[in-house]
XYZ file of C-alpha atoms in Angstrom:
718
model
C -39.670 -12.139 35.024
C -40.444 -15.675 36.191
C -36.723 -16.507 36.902
C -33.240 -15.079 37.067
C -32.329 -16.922 33.694
C -35.304 -15.411 32.187
C -34.251 -11.993 33.643
C -30.396 -12.465 32.280
C -31.589 -13.471 28.707
C -33.839 -10.196 28.461
C -30.992 -7.981 30.028
C -28.512 -9.498 27.285
C -31.086 -9.006 24.418
C -31.569 -5.450 25.427
C -27.785 -4.732 25.732
C -27.216 -6.501 22.247
C -29.811 -4.485 20.619
C -28.746 -3.440 17.104
C -29.681 0.319 17.371
C -26.592 0.468 19.920
C -24.062 0.286 17.095
C -23.610 3.753 15.493
C -21.801 4.241 12.084
C -18.880 6.953 12.779
C -17.398 7.952 9.252
C -13.645 8.104 8.730
C -12.874 11.337 7.204
C -9.450 10.012 5.690
C -11.496 7.420 3.791
C -14.996 9.054 3.653
C -15.402 8.461 -0.240
C -13.562 5.028 -0.367
C -15.657 2.158 -2.004
C -13.046 -0.517 -1.206
C -12.903 -3.238 1.626
C -9.407 -2.766 2.622
C -10.137 1.062 3.208
C -13.744 1.233 4.683
C -15.659 4.566 5.002
C -16.765 4.205 8.296
C -16.495 2.211 11.362
C -19.034 0.940 13.705
C -19.188 2.395 17.013
C -20.878 0.732 20.334
C -22.446 3.090 22.050
C -22.340 2.942 25.752
C -25.093 5.091 26.410
C -27.768 3.603 28.936
C -31.411 4.215 28.938
C -31.464 2.754 32.037
C -30.481 5.369 34.768
C -27.383 4.084 37.174
C -29.457 4.558 40.350
C -31.742 2.030 39.351
C -30.996 -1.517 40.316
C -30.363 -3.976 37.896
C -30.520 -6.759 40.049
C -33.259 -9.519 39.462
C -35.397 -9.364 42.627
C -37.881 -12.573 43.189
C -41.564 -11.981 44.702
C -40.372 -12.447 48.050
C -37.927 -9.409 47.863
C -40.211 -7.210 46.072
C -43.019 -7.656 49.121
C -39.883 -6.841 51.563
C -39.319 -3.889 49.284
C -41.814 -1.210 51.193
C -40.744 -2.469 54.609
C -36.824 -1.520 53.652
C -38.410 2.117 52.513
C -40.477 1.870 56.078
C -37.126 1.059 57.936
C -35.140 3.840 56.421
C -37.753 6.706 57.017
C -38.847 5.162 60.558
C -35.898 4.342 62.626
C -38.454 2.802 65.435
C -39.086 0.055 62.882
C -37.288 -3.260 63.189
C -37.127 -5.080 59.780
C -37.481 -9.143 60.125
C -34.434 -10.804 59.227
C -34.551 -13.103 56.109
C -33.476 -16.769 56.703
C -32.182 -18.459 53.906
C -32.266 -22.189 53.115
C -29.605 -24.482 53.218
C -27.853 -24.915 49.629
C -26.520 -28.347 50.274
C -23.488 -27.793 48.404
C -21.988 -31.339 49.314
C -25.661 -32.783 48.910
C -27.694 -33.107 46.373
C -27.339 -29.603 44.715
C -23.286 -30.400 44.405
C -23.487 -30.711 40.749
C -24.942 -27.303 40.457
C -21.513 -25.653 41.722
C -19.344 -27.290 38.929
C -20.592 -25.138 35.949
C -18.747 -22.410 34.456
C -20.728 -19.511 33.246
C -20.811 -18.468 29.681
C -18.796 -15.191 29.154
C -19.861 -13.658 25.810
C -18.533 -9.975 24.945
C -16.689 -10.011 28.155
C -15.057 -6.552 27.866
C -18.129 -4.749 25.969
C -21.189 -5.976 28.200
C -21.636 -5.127 31.805
C -20.953 -7.537 34.238
C -24.426 -7.813 35.554
C -25.310 -8.908 32.202
C -22.699 -11.591 31.561
C -22.621 -12.994 35.043
C -24.960 -14.601 37.082
C -27.106 -12.395 38.853
C -26.517 -11.990 42.547
C -28.112 -10.668 45.799
C -26.931 -7.641 47.591
C -27.219 -8.926 50.999
C -24.912 -12.016 52.850
C -25.750 -15.172 53.039
C -26.952 -16.327 56.426
C -26.801 -19.917 57.048
C -29.069 -21.265 59.841
C -27.566 -22.153 63.083
C -25.763 -25.624 63.150
C -27.424 -28.639 64.763
C -25.570 -30.732 67.519
C -25.785 -34.212 65.367
C -23.510 -32.973 62.699
C -20.578 -30.777 62.451
C -20.185 -27.165 61.001
C -19.923 -26.872 57.771
C -17.064 -24.746 56.259
C -17.678 -21.218 54.569
C -14.942 -22.580 51.874
C -14.113 -25.717 50.307
C -11.737 -27.120 47.469
C -13.295 -29.876 45.601
C -11.434 -31.942 42.446
C -13.620 -33.362 40.123
C -12.841 -35.727 37.216
C -15.353 -35.814 34.113
C -15.565 -37.352 30.953
C -14.977 -34.194 28.841
C -11.107 -33.205 30.039
C -8.912 -33.296 27.319
C -10.960 -32.936 24.356
C -13.156 -30.107 25.216
C -11.173 -27.522 27.328
C -9.240 -24.552 25.420
C -6.175 -24.846 27.219
C -3.230 -27.336 27.560
C -4.269 -30.305 29.746
C -3.278 -30.308 33.377
C 0.107 -31.543 34.372
C 0.416 -32.506 37.912
C 3.631 -32.110 39.974
C 5.876 -34.891 40.745
C 8.839 -35.759 42.978
C 11.386 -38.090 41.786
C 12.641 -40.762 44.065
C 16.610 -41.092 44.435
C 18.580 -43.373 42.265
C 15.518 -43.796 39.965
C 14.815 -42.894 36.423
C 10.764 -43.197 35.895
C 10.106 -44.194 32.075
C 7.414 -41.934 32.150
C 10.028 -38.870 32.668
C 11.454 -39.868 29.155
C 8.190 -38.656 27.642
C 8.394 -35.005 29.279
C 9.259 -33.586 25.711
C 5.966 -34.209 24.355
C 3.527 -31.591 24.844
C -0.141 -31.108 23.753
C -0.417 -30.303 20.022
C 3.138 -31.791 19.766
C 3.091 -35.578 19.960
C -0.115 -35.579 22.587
C -2.236 -37.216 22.110
C 0.151 -40.029 21.205
C -0.342 -41.607 17.977
C 0.925 -44.492 15.835
C 4.371 -42.822 15.437
C 5.070 -41.850 19.134
C 4.011 -45.274 19.921
C 6.762 -46.631 17.602
C 9.038 -44.110 19.131
C 8.505 -45.240 22.524
C 8.963 -48.905 21.470
C 12.325 -48.190 19.962
C 13.506 -46.014 22.887
C 12.441 -49.308 25.197
C 14.309 -51.508 22.867
C 17.465 -49.157 23.128
C 17.238 -48.903 26.880
C 17.141 -52.516 26.694
C 20.275 -52.883 24.672
C 22.089 -50.597 26.282
C 21.701 -52.697 29.628
C 23.091 -55.696 27.702
C 26.159 -53.707 26.640
C 29.496 -54.765 28.335
C 30.776 -51.990 30.737
C 33.689 -49.480 29.537
C 35.551 -50.862 32.545
C 36.095 -54.591 31.161
C 39.000 -54.169 28.581
C 38.602 -58.039 27.651
C 35.013 -57.151 26.200
C 35.972 -53.848 24.478
C 35.898 -55.698 21.141
C 32.400 -57.179 21.556
C 31.143 -54.006 22.809
C 32.339 -51.867 19.939
C 31.281 -54.649 17.502
C 27.713 -54.181 19.003
C 27.710 -50.238 18.908
C 28.479 -51.124 15.106
C 25.602 -53.490 14.735
C 23.619 -50.655 16.042
C 24.525 -47.888 14.391
C 24.404 -49.581 11.200
C 20.301 -50.296 12.154
C 19.832 -46.895 12.990
C 21.317 -45.481 9.832
C 18.975 -48.316 8.052
C 15.891 -47.243 9.898
C 16.736 -43.392 9.244
C 16.817 -44.210 5.491
C 13.519 -45.876 5.785
C 12.065 -42.551 7.558
C 13.915 -40.590 4.534
C 12.616 -42.796 1.939
C 8.910 -42.400 3.567
C 9.239 -38.805 3.882
C 10.629 -38.941 -0.006
C 7.283 -40.838 -0.679
C 5.176 -38.493 1.198
C 6.734 -35.487 -0.462
C 6.286 -37.347 -4.126
C 2.440 -37.620 -3.290
C 2.356 -33.933 -2.138
C 4.215 -32.893 -5.529
C 1.850 -34.958 -7.417
C -1.121 -33.624 -5.997
C 0.256 -30.093 -6.408
C 0.837 -30.595 -9.864
C -2.572 -31.888 -10.208
C -3.876 -29.059 -8.415
C -1.577 -26.764 -10.543
C -3.065 -28.539 -14.150
C -6.516 -28.257 -12.708
C -6.265 -24.235 -11.965
C -4.430 -23.897 -15.344
C -7.397 -25.757 -17.092
C -9.763 -23.120 -14.929
C -7.636 -20.310 -16.264
C -7.608 -21.601 -20.075
C -11.459 -21.997 -19.529
C -11.966 -18.356 -18.183
C -9.734 -17.220 -21.449
C -11.842 -19.503 -23.477
C -15.391 -18.090 -22.042
C -13.978 -14.441 -22.077
C -12.708 -14.788 -25.829
C -16.518 -16.314 -26.611
C -18.076 -13.312 -24.758
C -16.006 -10.968 -26.743
C -17.104 -12.696 -29.806
C -20.566 -12.903 -28.870
C -20.555 -9.053 -27.761
C -19.037 -8.046 -31.408
C -21.752 -10.193 -32.950
C -24.636 -8.683 -30.901
C -23.046 -5.318 -31.946
C -23.064 -6.230 -35.691
C -26.468 -7.527 -35.522
C -27.504 -4.099 -33.645
C -26.153 -2.194 -36.179
C -27.762 -4.126 -39.193
C -30.896 -3.679 -37.033
C -30.409 0.094 -36.796
C -29.580 0.508 -40.161
C -33.141 -1.824 -41.130
C -34.908 0.810 -38.952
C -33.644 3.671 -40.830
C -34.536 2.226 -44.041
C -37.620 1.486 -43.102
C -38.288 4.971 -41.489
C -37.403 6.395 -44.749
C -39.489 4.022 -46.918
C -42.354 5.243 -44.618
C -41.564 9.179 -44.940
C -41.637 8.674 -48.629
C -44.577 6.409 -48.920
C -46.396 9.432 -46.957
C -45.502 11.825 -49.653
C -45.606 9.884 -52.916
C -46.602 12.696 -54.906
C -43.697 14.720 -53.544
C -46.106 17.691 -52.963
C -44.502 20.316 -50.703
C -46.277 20.723 -47.017
C -46.206 23.867 -45.236
C -44.939 23.712 -41.689
C -47.885 23.712 -39.123
C -46.694 25.777 -36.306
C -49.722 25.443 -33.844
C -49.538 21.563 -34.259
C -45.986 21.836 -33.905
C -46.113 23.635 -30.643
C -49.231 21.877 -29.032
C -47.618 18.532 -29.702
C -44.994 18.023 -26.933
C -43.510 15.261 -28.865
C -42.670 17.030 -31.866
C -39.331 18.330 -33.256
C -39.654 21.702 -31.372
C -39.674 19.892 -28.056
C -37.672 17.230 -28.785
C -35.396 17.565 -31.574
C -33.691 14.409 -33.138
C -30.141 13.828 -33.173
C -30.223 12.276 -36.624
C -31.442 15.674 -37.933
C -28.321 17.693 -36.618
C -29.652 19.292 -33.360
C -27.769 18.096 -30.351
C -29.350 20.297 -27.509
C -26.531 18.658 -24.688
C -23.754 19.708 -27.205
C -20.580 20.816 -25.274
C -22.338 19.791 -21.900
C -18.790 18.921 -20.505
C -18.117 22.679 -20.637
C -20.061 23.030 -17.644
C -19.012 20.145 -15.806
C -16.844 21.651 -12.518
C -13.207 20.652 -12.689
C -11.831 21.064 -9.138
C -8.303 20.265 -8.079
C -9.643 19.752 -4.572
C -12.093 17.166 -5.639
C -10.822 15.193 -8.621
C -7.297 14.444 -7.084
C -6.079 12.507 -4.227
C -3.588 15.206 -3.228
C -6.151 18.008 -3.367
C -8.613 15.968 -1.104
C -5.810 15.400 1.344
C -5.070 19.134 1.374
C -8.673 20.036 1.513
C -8.778 17.563 4.684
C -5.818 18.897 6.284
C -7.726 22.513 6.109
C -10.476 21.077 8.031
C -10.793 21.566 11.854
C -10.402 19.093 14.697
C -14.124 18.613 15.571
C -14.845 17.375 11.835
C -11.974 14.761 11.880
C -12.368 14.069 15.208
C -15.952 13.723 16.438
C -17.175 14.267 19.851
C -20.199 12.126 20.190
C -22.316 13.197 23.771
C -24.812 10.564 24.681
C -28.080 11.626 25.280
C -29.108 12.330 28.656
C -32.079 10.002 29.732
C -35.217 11.909 30.035
C -35.912 12.411 34.007
C -39.709 11.132 34.578
C -39.615 10.845 38.353
C -39.313 13.322 41.181
C -36.506 13.137 44.015
C -39.185 11.207 46.083
C -39.356 8.680 43.415
C -43.018 9.895 42.108
C -43.831 10.049 38.299
C -44.133 13.725 37.350
C -47.667 15.029 35.817
C -46.026 15.256 32.498
C -44.755 11.676 32.257
C -48.389 10.545 33.102
C -49.610 12.652 30.777
C -47.236 11.036 27.963
C -48.455 7.883 29.182
C -51.939 8.537 28.882
C -51.577 10.043 25.393
C -49.729 6.994 24.414
C -52.428 4.520 25.564
C -54.885 6.588 23.502
C -52.771 6.640 20.228
C -52.550 3.124 20.851
C -56.128 2.708 21.242
C -57.007 5.181 17.992
C -54.524 3.261 15.731
C -56.171 -0.463 16.857
C -59.484 0.829 16.379
C -58.200 2.556 12.841
C -56.295 -0.808 11.676
C -59.357 -3.180 13.060
C -60.704 -5.053 10.214
C -64.607 -5.556 10.881
C -65.471 -9.007 11.048
C -68.037 -10.518 8.391
C -71.373 -11.640 10.008
C -71.640 -14.989 9.681
C -75.085 -17.030 8.857
C -76.575 -18.136 11.968
C -76.549 -21.961 12.366
C -78.498 -22.051 15.400
C -80.563 -19.848 17.313
C -78.935 -17.254 19.762
C -80.111 -15.748 22.805
C -79.842 -11.837 22.893
C -79.056 -10.448 26.140
C -81.092 -7.921 27.648
C -79.002 -4.851 28.768
C -79.396 -4.013 32.508
C -81.249 -1.144 33.452
C -79.244 1.952 34.676
C -79.115 2.581 38.084
C -81.010 5.847 39.590
C -79.184 8.941 39.932
C -78.391 9.323 43.451
C -79.922 12.385 45.334
C -78.741 14.282 48.387
C -81.262 14.700 51.309
C -81.220 18.229 52.744
C -81.990 18.793 55.995
C -83.176 22.527 55.593
C -83.950 25.294 53.041
C -80.981 26.801 53.697
C -78.852 24.079 52.358
C -81.152 23.510 49.271
C -80.535 27.002 48.396
C -76.729 26.955 49.062
C -76.555 23.970 46.330
C -78.912 25.718 44.041
C -76.342 28.880 43.996
C -73.369 26.490 43.944
C -75.194 24.488 40.685
C -75.918 27.714 39.022
C -72.757 29.070 39.492
C -71.206 26.115 38.163
C -73.332 26.551 34.918
C -72.159 30.125 34.310
C -68.488 29.016 34.568
C -69.054 26.053 32.290
C -70.801 28.817 29.640
C -67.838 30.981 29.933
C -65.563 28.356 29.228
C -67.326 27.352 26.106
C -67.593 31.170 25.298
C -63.629 31.462 25.568
C -63.278 28.332 23.647
C -65.500 29.413 20.630
C -63.645 33.178 20.645
C -60.158 31.584 20.585
C -61.155 29.166 17.644
C -62.648 32.005 15.951
C -59.645 34.200 16.324
C -57.206 31.193 15.233
C -59.426 30.800 11.772
C -60.450 34.224 10.846
C -58.725 33.917 7.809
C -60.752 30.911 6.918
C -63.624 32.734 7.756
C -62.852 35.854 5.578
C -62.139 33.512 2.982
C -65.407 31.770 3.157
C -67.237 34.944 3.053
C -65.558 36.242 -0.236
C -66.062 33.145 -1.944
C -70.203 33.003 -1.159
C -72.316 35.274 -2.765
C -72.079 38.876 -2.018
C -74.094 42.329 -3.056
C -74.065 44.040 -6.090
C -71.677 47.030 -4.488
C -69.353 44.568 -2.988
C -69.193 42.599 -6.472
C -68.107 45.928 -8.044
C -65.314 46.624 -5.144
C -64.318 43.537 -5.593
C -63.770 43.965 -9.302
C -62.185 46.773 -9.390
C -59.795 45.698 -6.602
C -59.001 42.765 -8.755
C -58.428 44.709 -11.962
C -55.897 46.919 -9.828
C -54.337 44.020 -8.175
C -53.649 42.277 -11.677
C -52.690 45.722 -13.359
C -50.032 45.718 -10.298
C -48.944 42.038 -10.830
C -48.368 42.817 -14.433
C -46.143 46.050 -13.748
C -44.363 43.886 -11.390
C -43.859 40.976 -13.427
C -42.672 43.390 -16.204
C -40.228 45.120 -14.094
C -38.653 41.859 -12.735
C -38.222 40.798 -16.573
C -36.461 43.870 -16.927
C -34.465 43.142 -13.950
C -33.736 39.519 -14.714
C -32.760 40.280 -18.245
C -30.153 42.969 -16.885
C -28.955 40.767 -14.299
C -28.676 37.806 -16.964
C -26.546 40.020 -19.363
C -24.159 41.333 -16.478
C -23.968 37.452 -15.230
C -23.223 36.490 -18.461
C -20.425 39.049 -18.986
C -19.167 38.501 -15.516
C -18.939 35.031 -16.545
C -17.012 35.258 -19.510
C -14.694 37.387 -17.813
C -14.291 35.291 -14.668
C -14.161 32.314 -17.063
C -11.439 33.594 -19.118
C -9.302 34.889 -16.089
C -9.723 31.309 -14.441
C -8.804 29.635 -17.912
C -5.543 32.363 -18.187
C -4.528 31.377 -14.125
C -5.130 27.537 -14.724
C -3.097 27.536 -17.875
C -0.459 29.518 -16.169
C -0.343 27.149 -13.287
C 0.054 24.261 -15.548
C 2.705 26.298 -17.799
C 4.448 27.005 -14.060
C 4.194 23.706 -12.996
C 5.633 22.041 -16.251
C 8.439 24.601 -16.205
C 9.371 23.605 -13.005
C 9.110 19.918 -13.827
C 11.318 20.252 -16.762
C 13.819 22.587 -14.869
C 13.862 19.786 -12.065
C 14.333 16.803 -14.736
C 17.239 19.170 -16.282
C 19.095 19.508 -12.893
C 18.782 15.848 -12.278
C 19.995 14.945 -15.692
C 22.999 17.544 -15.277
C 23.765 16.035 -12.009
C 23.753 12.387 -13.583
C 25.857 13.960 -15.920
C 28.573 15.175 -13.713
C 28.540 12.067 -11.822
C 28.870 9.789 -14.865
C 31.683 12.027 -16.097
C 33.657 11.865 -12.918
C 33.178 7.970 -12.733
C 34.447 7.949 -16.130
C 37.282 10.271 -15.694
C 38.555 8.255 -12.357
C 37.987 5.205 -14.404
C 40.026 6.330 -17.293
C 43.238 7.680 -14.693
C 43.083 4.389 -13.424
C 43.157 2.652 -16.760
C 45.751 4.882 -17.944
C 47.631 4.203 -14.678
C 47.452 0.355 -15.499
C 48.567 1.180 -19.083
C 51.593 2.889 -18.275
C 52.581 0.198 -15.736
C 51.823 -2.603 -18.062
C 54.053 -0.340 -20.642
C 56.748 -0.188 -18.166
C 56.674 -3.795 -17.499
C 56.709 -4.416 -21.143
C 59.822 -2.356 -21.489
C 61.612 -3.858 -18.825
C 60.685 -7.249 -20.141
C 62.078 -6.147 -23.456
C 65.283 -4.714 -21.872
C 65.848 -7.954 -19.965
C 65.091 -10.000 -23.047
C 67.600 -7.856 -24.879
C 70.418 -7.923 -22.414
C 70.125 -12.031 -21.984
C 70.519 -11.857 -25.924
C 73.521 -9.642 -25.854
C 75.242 -11.509 -23.174
C 74.489 -14.882 -24.745
C 75.712 -13.493 -28.119
C 78.928 -11.945 -26.271
C 79.537 -14.997 -24.749
C 78.937 -17.222 -27.551
C 81.359 -15.122 -29.596
C 83.839 -15.035 -26.844
C 83.966 -18.497 -26.724
C 84.259 -19.128 -30.295
C 87.362 -16.721 -30.361
C 88.959 -18.342 -27.545
C 88.257 -21.515 -29.124
C 89.757 -20.533 -32.567
C 92.553 -18.874 -30.386
C 93.245 -21.962 -28.841
C 93.181 -24.080 -31.788
C 95.376 -21.677 -33.919
C 97.914 -21.469 -30.816
C 97.849 -25.170 -30.255
C 98.787 -25.464 -34.157
C 101.649 -23.066 -34.079
C 102.916 -24.491 -30.803
C 102.576 -27.988 -32.416
C 104.628 -26.558 -35.308
C 107.280 -24.619 -33.010
C 107.389 -27.833 -31.004
C 108.047 -29.825 -33.657
C 110.655 -27.677 -34.902
C 112.101 -27.523 -31.454
C 112.269 -31.106 -31.248
C 114.127 -31.340 -34.212
C 116.442 -29.095 -33.259
C 116.464 -30.272 -29.724
C 117.302 -33.945 -31.267
C 119.818 -32.589 -33.236
C 121.298 -31.206 -30.450
C 121.137 -33.918 -28.405
C 122.542 -36.121 -30.305
C 125.531 -33.549 -30.932
C 125.818 -32.371 -27.077
C 128.312 -33.455 -24.372
C 127.972 -34.079 -20.772
C 128.873 -31.048 -19.804
C 126.671 -29.092 -21.940
C 123.624 -31.124 -20.535
C 124.521 -30.068 -17.267
C 125.019 -26.477 -17.987
C 121.511 -26.658 -19.405
C 119.906 -27.892 -16.350
C 121.558 -25.504 -14.243
C 120.716 -22.752 -16.522
C 117.271 -23.462 -16.495
C 116.787 -24.294 -12.819
C 118.612 -20.729 -12.156
C 116.734 -18.982 -14.695
C 113.246 -20.397 -14.240
C 112.792 -22.192 -10.716
C 114.403 -20.023 -8.393
C 112.781 -16.589 -10.036
C 109.444 -18.715 -9.506
C 110.083 -19.285 -5.960
C 111.212 -16.094 -5.109
C 108.369 -14.419 -6.838
C 105.656 -16.732 -4.777
C 107.343 -15.455 -1.618
C 106.951 -11.938 -2.214
C 103.466 -12.049 -3.492
C 102.789 -13.903 -0.180
C 104.444 -11.159 1.764
C 102.609 -8.649 -0.061
C 99.046 -10.403 0.548
C 99.676 -10.985 4.334
C 100.561 -7.073 4.267
C 97.602 -5.620 2.440
C 94.991 -8.129 4.175
C 94.303 -5.827 7.066
C 93.770 -2.702 4.724
C 91.247 -4.805 2.806
C 89.346 -5.911 5.439
C 89.189 -2.543 6.997
C 87.962 -1.562 3.325
C 85.496 -4.143 3.075
C 83.835 -2.989 6.406
C 83.420 0.546 5.526
C 81.961 -0.282 1.963
C 79.352 -2.552 3.395
C 78.423 0.000 6.148
C 78.253 2.794 3.475
C 76.303 0.358 0.785
C 73.841 -0.625 3.944
C 72.773 3.083 4.503
C 72.602 3.945 0.925
C 70.209 1.265 0.339
C 67.924 2.068 3.310
C 68.097 5.630 2.233
C 66.921 4.805 -1.253
C 64.032 2.663 -0.013
C 62.921 5.301 2.371
C 62.863 7.601 -0.557
C 61.039 5.271 -2.795
C 58.273 4.520 -0.282
C 57.804 8.503 0.143
C 57.479 8.761 -3.510
C 54.987 5.732 -3.722
C 52.832 7.532 -0.740
C 52.874 10.881 -2.538
C 51.596 9.420 -5.998
C 48.889 7.664 -4.205
C 47.887 10.566 -2.431
C 47.620 12.304 -5.599
C 45.668 9.899 -7.187
C 43.069 9.685 -4.476
C 42.919 13.527 -4.553
C 42.404 13.306 -8.293
C 39.364 10.794 -7.843
C 38.112 12.878 -5.148
C 37.806 15.925 -7.752
C 36.680 14.010 -10.623
C 34.048 12.483 -8.556
């Protein structure tokens, strides 16, 4: 190659050659024709035709010239190889732009490094000795550059340098730290408006009175309320803008939906039109078929107008391969391929997906996991680096083959008419044959003897070649001898041999025909027996599968029925319990209503009885009082002073004094019985509390027992 760049391009093209992509079949989806499940995968072959010991680096012409010196230095230790001096690359000078270009790395993981990266030399770089005028150039140097294609051309986020914030200072640029590449950067109109609003807000915050100033607290509150109202108004405007954008998007979506619907409708209409067109074509084809059959019948009748009976010409039928014997027509009732589907092989392992999976599971590992061994490169050199004789011979044969092909495919040029006189070159005379001058007769005799010996050897070689060719083509020679004219006796012998061989061939053909008939008959019998047996076995297998399937369905139905019965019984028990509780509640409510009605009626009756008794007593008392008053008035008019005093004394003695004594005795008895009453009250309260607690515990135990019984019943039913 002329340069390292051309060498790298040629190496890259050789590496990316399409023949390295090999198709490896996937045995799980080997018969698939779907895009999602491909039947094969492309495999990048890592086999390299170039041996690993051959250096792939590009060698300049100067390095190729130095290669013999290197080999000589390896073999001869006394030889000193001259050192190679490199020119100054001038990294910081005129060649500075060459060291800031990054190499293009396609297929970095798949390709070898020497193909992708820039070609490098094996020997280290040797700088010339530094001069006294200039300072020494360091081996490594860090250089920073600024290009025109920084943020828009790179594939990663832009570089953000480190920064240090001074004390008591907040740079405005740090307020934009939340904006990143792709999320606010590069800044647009919305980001610029946001920055302006943030600046206005910071300026407004600077104008706010401090919180420590109580006198301006009301002013601060008013300013904050105004700012809040402005922010809410701005937020409402943003919401309105978003709503407008959403409305536009919704309109576009509705428009697209209408377009899609129109496309679907057009597809339906086209499909309907195609169906009607197909029906029309089918109808036209049917009419044409009827027309052709009618014309055929008319032509047949026209051939035999008189209605004469024609005998069948069997020789003509069998000599014509287009007759009814070889190709019968189906409209005449002959179907040579009738019941052909009976001979189609219907295999479970090939016609079903489950069978294919089962068949694939039976395959060995070396079928599903292919082991591809890369071909070993053909060694054409010896240990010392020389070409082998076989390689040389192959190369010479290839050159000869190419020359023959070129000569064969060469198109002869047409001779053009001469427009001008051409000079014919005269061939050069042949050089004279060199002769050896002999000094004596003995040397001449020796030379003649050697020449004679060479002639003998050449003649013997030609005789051997002729003999080998004769032995190789002996059968052809015999065939040629038999095909040419022979003598009369030989002809008779050949004729007899021919008749004997024909008779033997006929006997053998008859024997083979008999054997084939017997074998065909036996094969037919075996085929019928095997077909019946396989048919019976397949039907039994289908019946067994159906029986198991029905049994499984019956078991599932029975299990589902039991589960439903258990759920229904549990539901029924819950409903019965709820109904019993509702009945008990209804009975208690009715009982309460009846007790309230009876108590109400008893109270009314008692009140009416008391009222009537009181009225009757009052009436009787009034009558008695009237009588007593009349008697008393009469007695008052008749009694004296002494009688009135006796009456008063008798009233006091018979009514007032006994009443006072009675109250005194009652008070005395009450004071005496108070102690016993208090003790009895305490005892009664203690006993009633104990009985109440005991009844509550018994009721709780009964409730727990009833709940446990219900749970067990529900579990049993479920």
